[in-house]
Structure formats: structure tokens, C-alpha cells
PDB file of C-alpha atoms in Angstrom:
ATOM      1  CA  UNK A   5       0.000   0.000   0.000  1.00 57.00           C
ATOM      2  CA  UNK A   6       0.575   3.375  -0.389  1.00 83.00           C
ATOM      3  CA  UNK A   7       3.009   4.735   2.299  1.00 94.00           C
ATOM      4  CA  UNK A   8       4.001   8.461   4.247  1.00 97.00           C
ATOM      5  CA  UNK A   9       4.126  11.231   1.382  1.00 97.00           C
ATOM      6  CA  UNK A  10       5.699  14.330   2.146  1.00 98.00           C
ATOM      7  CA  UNK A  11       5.849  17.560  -0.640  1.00 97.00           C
ATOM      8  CA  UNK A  12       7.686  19.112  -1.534  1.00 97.00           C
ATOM      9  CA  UNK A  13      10.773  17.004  -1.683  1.00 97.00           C
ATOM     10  CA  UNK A  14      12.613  20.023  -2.245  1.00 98.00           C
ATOM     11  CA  UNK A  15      12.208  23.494  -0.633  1.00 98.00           C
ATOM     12  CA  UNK A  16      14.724  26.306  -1.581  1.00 98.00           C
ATOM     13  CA  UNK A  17      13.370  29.584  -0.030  1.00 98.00           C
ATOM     14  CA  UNK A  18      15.002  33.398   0.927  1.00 97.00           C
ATOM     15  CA  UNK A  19      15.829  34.008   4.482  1.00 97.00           C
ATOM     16  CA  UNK A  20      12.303  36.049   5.932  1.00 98.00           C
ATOM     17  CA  UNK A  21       9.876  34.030   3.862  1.00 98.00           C
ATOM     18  CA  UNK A  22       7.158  31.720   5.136  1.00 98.00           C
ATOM     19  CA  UNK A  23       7.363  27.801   4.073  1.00 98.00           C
ATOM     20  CA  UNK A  24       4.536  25.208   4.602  1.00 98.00           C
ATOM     21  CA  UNK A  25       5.589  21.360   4.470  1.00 98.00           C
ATOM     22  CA  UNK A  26       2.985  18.849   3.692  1.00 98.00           C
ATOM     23  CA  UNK A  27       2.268  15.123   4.849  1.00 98.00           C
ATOM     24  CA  UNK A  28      -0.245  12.612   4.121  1.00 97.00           C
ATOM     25  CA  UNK A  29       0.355   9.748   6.811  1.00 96.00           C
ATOM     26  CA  UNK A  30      -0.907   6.038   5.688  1.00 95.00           C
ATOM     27  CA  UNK A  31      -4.468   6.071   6.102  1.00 93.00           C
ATOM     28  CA  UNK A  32      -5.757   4.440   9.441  1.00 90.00           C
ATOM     29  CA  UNK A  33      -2.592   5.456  11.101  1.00 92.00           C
ATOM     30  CA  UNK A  34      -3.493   7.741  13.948  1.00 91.00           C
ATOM     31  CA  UNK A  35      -0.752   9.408  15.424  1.00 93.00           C
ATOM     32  CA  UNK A  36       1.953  11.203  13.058  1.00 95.00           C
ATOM     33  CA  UNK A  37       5.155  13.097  14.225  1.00 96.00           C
ATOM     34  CA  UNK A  38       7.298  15.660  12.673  1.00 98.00           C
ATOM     35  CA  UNK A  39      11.341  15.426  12.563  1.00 98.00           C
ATOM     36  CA  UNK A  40      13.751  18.188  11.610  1.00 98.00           C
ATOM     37  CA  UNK A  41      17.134  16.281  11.140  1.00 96.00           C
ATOM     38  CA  UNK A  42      20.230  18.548  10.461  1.00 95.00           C
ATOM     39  CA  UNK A  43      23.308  18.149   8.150  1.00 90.00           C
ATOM     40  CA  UNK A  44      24.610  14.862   9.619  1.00 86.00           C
ATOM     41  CA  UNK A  45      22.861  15.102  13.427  1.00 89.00           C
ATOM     42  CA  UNK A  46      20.025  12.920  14.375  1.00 91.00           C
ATOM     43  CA  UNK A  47      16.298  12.993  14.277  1.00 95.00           C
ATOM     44  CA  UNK A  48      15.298  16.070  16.551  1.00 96.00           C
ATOM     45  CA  UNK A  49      11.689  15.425  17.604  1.00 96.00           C
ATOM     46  CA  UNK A  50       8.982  18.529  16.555  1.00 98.00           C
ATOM     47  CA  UNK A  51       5.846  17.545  17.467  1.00 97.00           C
ATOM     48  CA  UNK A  52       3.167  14.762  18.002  1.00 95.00           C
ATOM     49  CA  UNK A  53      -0.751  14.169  17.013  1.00 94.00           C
ATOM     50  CA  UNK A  54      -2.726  11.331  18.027  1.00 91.00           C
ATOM     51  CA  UNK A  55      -5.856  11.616  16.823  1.00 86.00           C
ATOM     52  CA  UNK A  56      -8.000  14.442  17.654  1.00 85.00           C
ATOM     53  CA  UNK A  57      -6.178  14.596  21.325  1.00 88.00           C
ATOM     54  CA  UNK A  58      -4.344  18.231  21.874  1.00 91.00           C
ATOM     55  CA  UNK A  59      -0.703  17.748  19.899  1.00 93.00           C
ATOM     56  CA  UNK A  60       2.588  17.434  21.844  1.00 94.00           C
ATOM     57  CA  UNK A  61       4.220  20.695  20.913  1.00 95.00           C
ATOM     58  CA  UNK A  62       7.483  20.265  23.011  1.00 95.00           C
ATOM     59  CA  UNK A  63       9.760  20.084  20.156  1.00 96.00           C
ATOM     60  CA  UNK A  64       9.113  23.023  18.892  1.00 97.00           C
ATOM     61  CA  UNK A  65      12.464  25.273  18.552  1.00 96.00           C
ATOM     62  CA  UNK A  66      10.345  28.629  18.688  1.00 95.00           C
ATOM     63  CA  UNK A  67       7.432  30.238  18.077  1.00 96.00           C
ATOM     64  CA  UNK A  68       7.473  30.552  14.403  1.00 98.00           C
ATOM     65  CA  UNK A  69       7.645  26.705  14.193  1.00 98.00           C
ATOM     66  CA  UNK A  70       3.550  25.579  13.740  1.00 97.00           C
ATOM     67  CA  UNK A  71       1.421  22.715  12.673  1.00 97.00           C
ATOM     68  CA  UNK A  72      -2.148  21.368  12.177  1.00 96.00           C
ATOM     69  CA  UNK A  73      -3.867  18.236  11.793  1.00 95.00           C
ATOM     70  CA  UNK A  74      -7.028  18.016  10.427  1.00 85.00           C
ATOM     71  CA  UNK A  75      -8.699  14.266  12.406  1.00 80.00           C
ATOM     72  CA  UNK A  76      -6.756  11.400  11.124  1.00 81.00           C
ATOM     73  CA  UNK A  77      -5.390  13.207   7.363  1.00 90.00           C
ATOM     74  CA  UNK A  78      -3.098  15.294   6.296  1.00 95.00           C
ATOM     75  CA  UNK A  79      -0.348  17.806   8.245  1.00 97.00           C
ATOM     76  CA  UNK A  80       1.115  20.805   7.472  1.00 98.00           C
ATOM     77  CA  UNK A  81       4.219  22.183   9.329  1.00 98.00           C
ATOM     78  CA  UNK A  82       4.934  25.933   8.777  1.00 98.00           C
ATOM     79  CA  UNK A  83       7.745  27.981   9.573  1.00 98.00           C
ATOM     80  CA  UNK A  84       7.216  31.415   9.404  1.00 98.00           C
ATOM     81  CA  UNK A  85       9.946  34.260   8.801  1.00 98.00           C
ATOM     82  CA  UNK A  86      12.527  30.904   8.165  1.00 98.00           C
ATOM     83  CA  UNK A  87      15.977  31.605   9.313  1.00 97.00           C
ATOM     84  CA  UNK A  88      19.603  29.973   7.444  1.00 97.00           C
ATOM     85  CA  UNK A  89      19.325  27.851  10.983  1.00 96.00           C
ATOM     86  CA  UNK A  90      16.051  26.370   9.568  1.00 98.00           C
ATOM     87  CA  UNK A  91      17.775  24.881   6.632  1.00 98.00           C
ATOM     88  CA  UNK A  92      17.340  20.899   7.226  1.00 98.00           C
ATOM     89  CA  UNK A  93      15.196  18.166   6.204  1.00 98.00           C
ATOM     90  CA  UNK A  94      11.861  17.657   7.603  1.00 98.00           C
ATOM     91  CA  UNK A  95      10.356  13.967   7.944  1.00 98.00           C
ATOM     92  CA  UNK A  96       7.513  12.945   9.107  1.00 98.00           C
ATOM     93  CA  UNK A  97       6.229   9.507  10.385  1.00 97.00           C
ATOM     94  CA  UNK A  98       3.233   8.240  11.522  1.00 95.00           C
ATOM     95  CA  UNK A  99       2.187   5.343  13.224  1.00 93.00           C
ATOM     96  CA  UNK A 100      -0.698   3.075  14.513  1.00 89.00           C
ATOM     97  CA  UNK A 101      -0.171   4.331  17.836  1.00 69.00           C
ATOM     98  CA  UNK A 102      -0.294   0.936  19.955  1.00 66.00           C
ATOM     99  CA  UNK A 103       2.189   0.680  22.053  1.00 64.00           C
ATOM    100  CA  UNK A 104       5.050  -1.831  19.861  1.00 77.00           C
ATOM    101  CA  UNK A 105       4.165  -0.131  16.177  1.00 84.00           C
ATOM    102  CA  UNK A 106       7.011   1.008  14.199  1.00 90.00           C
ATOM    103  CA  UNK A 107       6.788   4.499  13.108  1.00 93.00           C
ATOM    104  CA  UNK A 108       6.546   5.048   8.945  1.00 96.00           C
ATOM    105  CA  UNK A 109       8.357   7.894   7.510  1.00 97.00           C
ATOM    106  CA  UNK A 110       8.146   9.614   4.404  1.00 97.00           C
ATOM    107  CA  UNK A 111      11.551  10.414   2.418  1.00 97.00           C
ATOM    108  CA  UNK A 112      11.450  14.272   4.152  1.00 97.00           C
ATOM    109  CA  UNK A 113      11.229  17.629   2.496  1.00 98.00           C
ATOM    110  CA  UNK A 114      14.520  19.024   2.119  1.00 98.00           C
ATOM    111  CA  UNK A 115      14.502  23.075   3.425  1.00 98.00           C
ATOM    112  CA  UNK A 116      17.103  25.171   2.333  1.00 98.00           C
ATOM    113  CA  UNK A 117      16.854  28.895   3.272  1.00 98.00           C
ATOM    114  CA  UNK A 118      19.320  31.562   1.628  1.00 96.00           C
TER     115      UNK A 118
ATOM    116  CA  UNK B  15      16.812  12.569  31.108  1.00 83.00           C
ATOM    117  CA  UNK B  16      16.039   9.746  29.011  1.00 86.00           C
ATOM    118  CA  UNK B  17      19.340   9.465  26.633  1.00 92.00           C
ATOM    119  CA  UNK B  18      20.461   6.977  23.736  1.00 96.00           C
ATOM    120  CA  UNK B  19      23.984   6.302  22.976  1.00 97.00           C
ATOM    121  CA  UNK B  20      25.492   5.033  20.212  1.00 97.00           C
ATOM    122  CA  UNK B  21      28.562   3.978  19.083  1.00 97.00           C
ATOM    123  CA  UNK B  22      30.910   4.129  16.590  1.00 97.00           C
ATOM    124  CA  UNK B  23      29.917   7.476  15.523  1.00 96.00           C
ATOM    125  CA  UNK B  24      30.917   6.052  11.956  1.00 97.00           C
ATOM    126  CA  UNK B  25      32.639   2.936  10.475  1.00 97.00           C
ATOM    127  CA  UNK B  26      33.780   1.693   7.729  1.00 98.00           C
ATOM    128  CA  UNK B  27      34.209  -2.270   6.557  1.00 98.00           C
ATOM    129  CA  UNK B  28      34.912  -3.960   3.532  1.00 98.00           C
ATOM    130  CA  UNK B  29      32.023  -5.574   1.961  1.00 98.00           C
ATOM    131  CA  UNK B  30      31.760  -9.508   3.117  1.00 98.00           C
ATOM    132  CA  UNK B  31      32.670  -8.642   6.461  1.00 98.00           C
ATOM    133  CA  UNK B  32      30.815  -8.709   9.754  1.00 98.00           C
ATOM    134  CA  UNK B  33      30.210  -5.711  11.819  1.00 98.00           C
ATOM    135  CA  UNK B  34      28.486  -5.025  15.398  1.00 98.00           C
ATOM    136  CA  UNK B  35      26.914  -1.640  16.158  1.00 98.00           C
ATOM    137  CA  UNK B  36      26.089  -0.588  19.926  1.00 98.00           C
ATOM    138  CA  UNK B  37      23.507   1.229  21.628  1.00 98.00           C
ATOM    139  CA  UNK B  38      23.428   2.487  25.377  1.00 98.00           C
ATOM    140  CA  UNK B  39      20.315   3.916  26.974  1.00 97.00           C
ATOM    141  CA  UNK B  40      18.878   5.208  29.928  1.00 95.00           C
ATOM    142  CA  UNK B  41      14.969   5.761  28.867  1.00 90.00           C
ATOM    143  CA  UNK B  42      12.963   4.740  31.970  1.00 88.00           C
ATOM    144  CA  UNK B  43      10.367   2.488  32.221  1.00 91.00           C
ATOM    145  CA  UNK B  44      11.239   0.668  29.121  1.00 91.00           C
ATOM    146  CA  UNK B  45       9.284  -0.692  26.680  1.00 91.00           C
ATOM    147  CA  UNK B  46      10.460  -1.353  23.517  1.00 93.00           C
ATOM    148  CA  UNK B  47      13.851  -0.574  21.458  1.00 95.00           C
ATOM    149  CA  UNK B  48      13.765  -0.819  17.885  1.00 96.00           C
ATOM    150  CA  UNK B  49      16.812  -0.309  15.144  1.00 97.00           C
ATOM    151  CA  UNK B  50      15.917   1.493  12.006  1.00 98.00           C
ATOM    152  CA  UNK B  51      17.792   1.757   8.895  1.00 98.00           C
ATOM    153  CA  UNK B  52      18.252   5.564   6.983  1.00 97.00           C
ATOM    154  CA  UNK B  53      19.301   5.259   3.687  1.00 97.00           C
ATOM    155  CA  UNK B  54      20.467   8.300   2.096  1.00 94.00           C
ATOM    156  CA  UNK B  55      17.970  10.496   1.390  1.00 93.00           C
ATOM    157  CA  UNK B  56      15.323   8.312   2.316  1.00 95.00           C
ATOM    158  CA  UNK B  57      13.311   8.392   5.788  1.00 96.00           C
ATOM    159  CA  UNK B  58      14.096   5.492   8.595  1.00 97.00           C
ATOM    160  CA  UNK B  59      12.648   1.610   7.951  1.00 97.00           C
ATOM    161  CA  UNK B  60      12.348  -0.537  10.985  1.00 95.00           C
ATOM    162  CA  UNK B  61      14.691  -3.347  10.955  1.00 96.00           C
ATOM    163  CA  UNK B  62      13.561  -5.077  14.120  1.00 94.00           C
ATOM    164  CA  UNK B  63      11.885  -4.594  17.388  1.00 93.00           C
ATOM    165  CA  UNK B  64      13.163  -5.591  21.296  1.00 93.00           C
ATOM    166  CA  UNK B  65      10.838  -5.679  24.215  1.00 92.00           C
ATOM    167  CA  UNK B  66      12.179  -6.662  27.423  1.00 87.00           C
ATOM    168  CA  UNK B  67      11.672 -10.483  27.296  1.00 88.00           C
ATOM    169  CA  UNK B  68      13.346 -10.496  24.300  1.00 90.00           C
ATOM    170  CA  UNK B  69      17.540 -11.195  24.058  1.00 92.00           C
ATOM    171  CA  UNK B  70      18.209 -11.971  20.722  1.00 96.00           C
ATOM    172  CA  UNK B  71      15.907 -11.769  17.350  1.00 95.00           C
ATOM    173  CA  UNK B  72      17.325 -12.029  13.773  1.00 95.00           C
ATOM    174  CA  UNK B  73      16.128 -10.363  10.409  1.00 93.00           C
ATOM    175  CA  UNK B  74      18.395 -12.026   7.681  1.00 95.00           C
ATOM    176  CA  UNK B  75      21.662 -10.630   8.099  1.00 97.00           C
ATOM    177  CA  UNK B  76      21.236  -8.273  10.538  1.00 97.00           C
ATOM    178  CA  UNK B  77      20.600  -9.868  14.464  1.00 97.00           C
ATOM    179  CA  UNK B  78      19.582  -7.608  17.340  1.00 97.00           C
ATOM    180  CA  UNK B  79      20.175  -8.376  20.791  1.00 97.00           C
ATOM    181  CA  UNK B  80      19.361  -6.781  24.040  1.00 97.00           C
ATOM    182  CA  UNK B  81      20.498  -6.979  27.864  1.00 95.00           C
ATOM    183  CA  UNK B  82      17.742  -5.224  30.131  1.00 92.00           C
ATOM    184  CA  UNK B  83      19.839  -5.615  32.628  1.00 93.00           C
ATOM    185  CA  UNK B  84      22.964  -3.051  31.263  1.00 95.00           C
ATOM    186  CA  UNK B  85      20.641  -1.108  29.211  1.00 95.00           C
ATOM    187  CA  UNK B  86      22.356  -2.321  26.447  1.00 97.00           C
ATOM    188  CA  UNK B  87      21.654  -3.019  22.972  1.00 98.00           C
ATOM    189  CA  UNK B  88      23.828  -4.435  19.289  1.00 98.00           C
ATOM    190  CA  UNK B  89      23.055  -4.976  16.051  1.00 98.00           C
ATOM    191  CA  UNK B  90      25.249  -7.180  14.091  1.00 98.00           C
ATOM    192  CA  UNK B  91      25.286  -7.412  10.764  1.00 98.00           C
ATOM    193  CA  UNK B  92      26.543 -10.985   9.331  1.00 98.00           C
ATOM    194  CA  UNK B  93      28.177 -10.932   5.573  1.00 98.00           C
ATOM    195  CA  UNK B  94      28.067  -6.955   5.001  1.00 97.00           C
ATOM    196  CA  UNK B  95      26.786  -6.093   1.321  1.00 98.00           C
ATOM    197  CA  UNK B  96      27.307  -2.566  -0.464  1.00 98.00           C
ATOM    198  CA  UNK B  97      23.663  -2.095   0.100  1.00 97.00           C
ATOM    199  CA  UNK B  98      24.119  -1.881   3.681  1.00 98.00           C
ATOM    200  CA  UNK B  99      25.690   1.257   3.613  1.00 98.00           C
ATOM    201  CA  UNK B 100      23.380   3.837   5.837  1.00 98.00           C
ATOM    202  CA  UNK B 101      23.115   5.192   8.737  1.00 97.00           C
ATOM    203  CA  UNK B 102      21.599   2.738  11.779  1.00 98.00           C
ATOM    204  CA  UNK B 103      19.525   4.644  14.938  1.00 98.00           C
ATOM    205  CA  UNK B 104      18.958   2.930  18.077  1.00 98.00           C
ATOM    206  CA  UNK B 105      15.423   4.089  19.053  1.00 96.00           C
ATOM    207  CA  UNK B 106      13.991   3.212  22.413  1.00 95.00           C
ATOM    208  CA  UNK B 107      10.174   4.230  23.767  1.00 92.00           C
ATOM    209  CA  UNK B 108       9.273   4.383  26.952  1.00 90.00           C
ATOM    210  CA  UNK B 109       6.249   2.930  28.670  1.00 84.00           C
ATOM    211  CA  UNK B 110       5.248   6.676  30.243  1.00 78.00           C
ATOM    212  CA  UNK B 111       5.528   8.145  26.435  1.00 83.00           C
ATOM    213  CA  UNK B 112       4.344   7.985  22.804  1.00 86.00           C
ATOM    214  CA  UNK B 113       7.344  10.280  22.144  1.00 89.00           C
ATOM    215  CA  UNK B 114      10.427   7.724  21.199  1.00 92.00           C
ATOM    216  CA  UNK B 115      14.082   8.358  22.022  1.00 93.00           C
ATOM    217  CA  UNK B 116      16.344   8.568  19.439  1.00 95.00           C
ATOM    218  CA  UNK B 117      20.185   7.748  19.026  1.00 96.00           C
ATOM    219  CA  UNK B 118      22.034   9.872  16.553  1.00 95.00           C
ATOM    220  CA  UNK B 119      22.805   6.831  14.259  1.00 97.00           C
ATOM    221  CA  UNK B 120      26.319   5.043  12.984  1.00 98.00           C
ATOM    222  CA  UNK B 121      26.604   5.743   9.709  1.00 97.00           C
ATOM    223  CA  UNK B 122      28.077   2.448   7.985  1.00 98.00           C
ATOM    224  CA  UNK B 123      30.016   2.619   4.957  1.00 98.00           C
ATOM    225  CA  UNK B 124      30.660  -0.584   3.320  1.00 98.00           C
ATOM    226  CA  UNK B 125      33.610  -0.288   0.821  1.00 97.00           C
ATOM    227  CA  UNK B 126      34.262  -3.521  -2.235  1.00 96.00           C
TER     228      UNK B 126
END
């Protein structure tokens, strides 16, 4: 079946602009995370859904980091006013949510800010 | 602080040869750790799963094991093939948490 689709793959965008990132998580899969993974570093965790609980927002670097979940479908993580710091790629998983599931990622969108 | 470890930071082999990656953590309660393989440019694919009853499990080549006890974890890989070139992440979840822990990988390079 069809698995995690992020879009773009490829985001080039000028220092002050706005970017949203898109993912469509497998369908039935009820929780869904976002990643930011730097040049070479590890998965750095962004944020969690599960369903239509409140979202985890801990990972969130700052305040011009956001995303929404509409139920069960599709995400969209925006970063407003991006910042060369912000250049990474985004992944995003999502998961059947009970308890020993592995999480499914997409391939990431790769940000680059100028 | 719930932490994973993992070491080498990077190796290299030459393919046909065996390797053995580690993985130290202190996430508490445990549940589960799982290894995941990153391909370049790809996002991470489960390899195999660990829950605490569990010391050993194999998936082909590669063979996971886990001691509860040290908080430790390996994953060898038996008969390395150029394909196995990637970076490996120890992730563990906790039983308090839907919010895994991840390593920050060994990046395997597997030369002919």
C-alpha cells in the first residue's frame, strides 16, 4: 500500500519568507510526528498528534515553528519568517499508535533557506 | 533525562565482512527498542523490534540483541553487502511516552 508522502521534496526559499511542508500519513494510522534532522545530526523530535487529542508541541524550537492536523489526514508544518538555521530536512512519520508499532516515515522535504 | 547512545559514531568495513553496532540507553520504564535503517535520502525503515523479554531476534543478516539488565543493545550485521551502507539509529520508547528516544545513528560505509 501506499506509504508516508511528504511535498515538496525540495524546498529552496530566501531568508524572511514563510514555508509550509505537507504530509499525508498512511491512512488508518493515527498518530503522526514531525522530525527536523540537520546536516549529519540525528532525528530532533517537533511535534506529536494522536488523533483528535491536543498535539505534543514540546519540540518546537520557537514560536514561528507551527502545525495542524485536520482528524486522522493530512499535516502541514509551517515555519514562518525561516531563518539559514532552519535549513534541514523535515520527515515525518506516523504510526498506529499501539504501544510496539514502528513508526513510517516519508523520504522528508529538504529546506534550504538563503 | 532519558538518553540513547550510540557507538561508533561512523565505520567503515569492507564488503563480506561482519560488523556489530552498539547502543546504550537510559529511557525509563522501558518498553520497547527498535533499530531502524536511513538510507540516504530516504526516511528510517524498521529493521527489528526488542521488548524486554526479548535477548536476541534475527532479520536475515542483521541480528539484534538486548540486555535489560545493562541497558544495552547491538546490532550485528553478518556478511556486510554494499547495500548496507546507511546510517543505523537505536530508538527506544518508553512505557510513560508515545514520544520515542532517538540515538544519533552510525553511519556504515561498506567499501568492495
Amino acid at each position: 500500500g501506499a506509504g508516508v508522502s511528504q511535498s515538496p521534496s525540495n524546498k529552496v526559499t530566501e531568508k524572511g519568507k514563510d514555508v509550509e511542508l505537507r504530509c499525508d500519513p498512511i491512512s488508518g494510522h493515527t498518530a503522526l510526528y514531525w522530525y527536523r534532522q540537520r546536516l549529519g545530526q540525528g532525528l530532533e523530535f517537533l511535534i506529536y498528534f494522536q488523533g483528535n487529542s491536543a498535539p505534543d508541541k514540546s519540540g518546537l524550537p520557537s514560536d514561528r515553528f507551527s502545525a495542524e492536523r485536520t482528524g486522522e489526514s493530512v499535516s502541514t508544518l509551517t515555519i514562518q519568517r525561516t531563518q539559514q538555521e532552519d535549513s534541514a530536512v523535515y520527515l515525518c512519520a506516523s504510526s498506529l499508535a499501539e504501544g510496539l508499532k514502528p513508526l513510517h516515515f516519508g523520504n522528508g522535504t529538504r529546506l534550504t533557506v538563503t | 533525562k532519558n538518553q540513547v547512545e550510540q557507538s561508533p559514531q561512523s565505520l567503515i568495513i569492507l564488503e563480506g565482512k561482519n560488523c556489530t553496532l552498539q547502543c546504550n540507553y537510559t529511557v525509563s520504564p522501558f518498553s520497547n527498542l527498535r533499530w531502524y535503517k536511513q538510507d540516504t535520502g530516504r526516511g528510517p525503515v524498521s529493521l527489528t523490534i526488542m521488548t524486554f523479554s526479548e535477548n536476541t531476534k534475527s532479520n536475515g543478516r542483521y541480528t539484534a540483541t538486548l540486555d535489560a539488565d545493562t541497558k544495552q543493545s547491538s546490532l550485528h550485521i553478518t556478511a556486510s553487502q554494499l547495500s548496507d551502507s546507511a546510517s543505523y539509529i537505536c530508538v527506544v520508547s518508553s512505557g510513560g511516552s508515545y514520544i520515542p528516544t532517538f540515538g544519533r545513528g552510525t553511519s556504515l560505509i561498506v567499501h568492495p
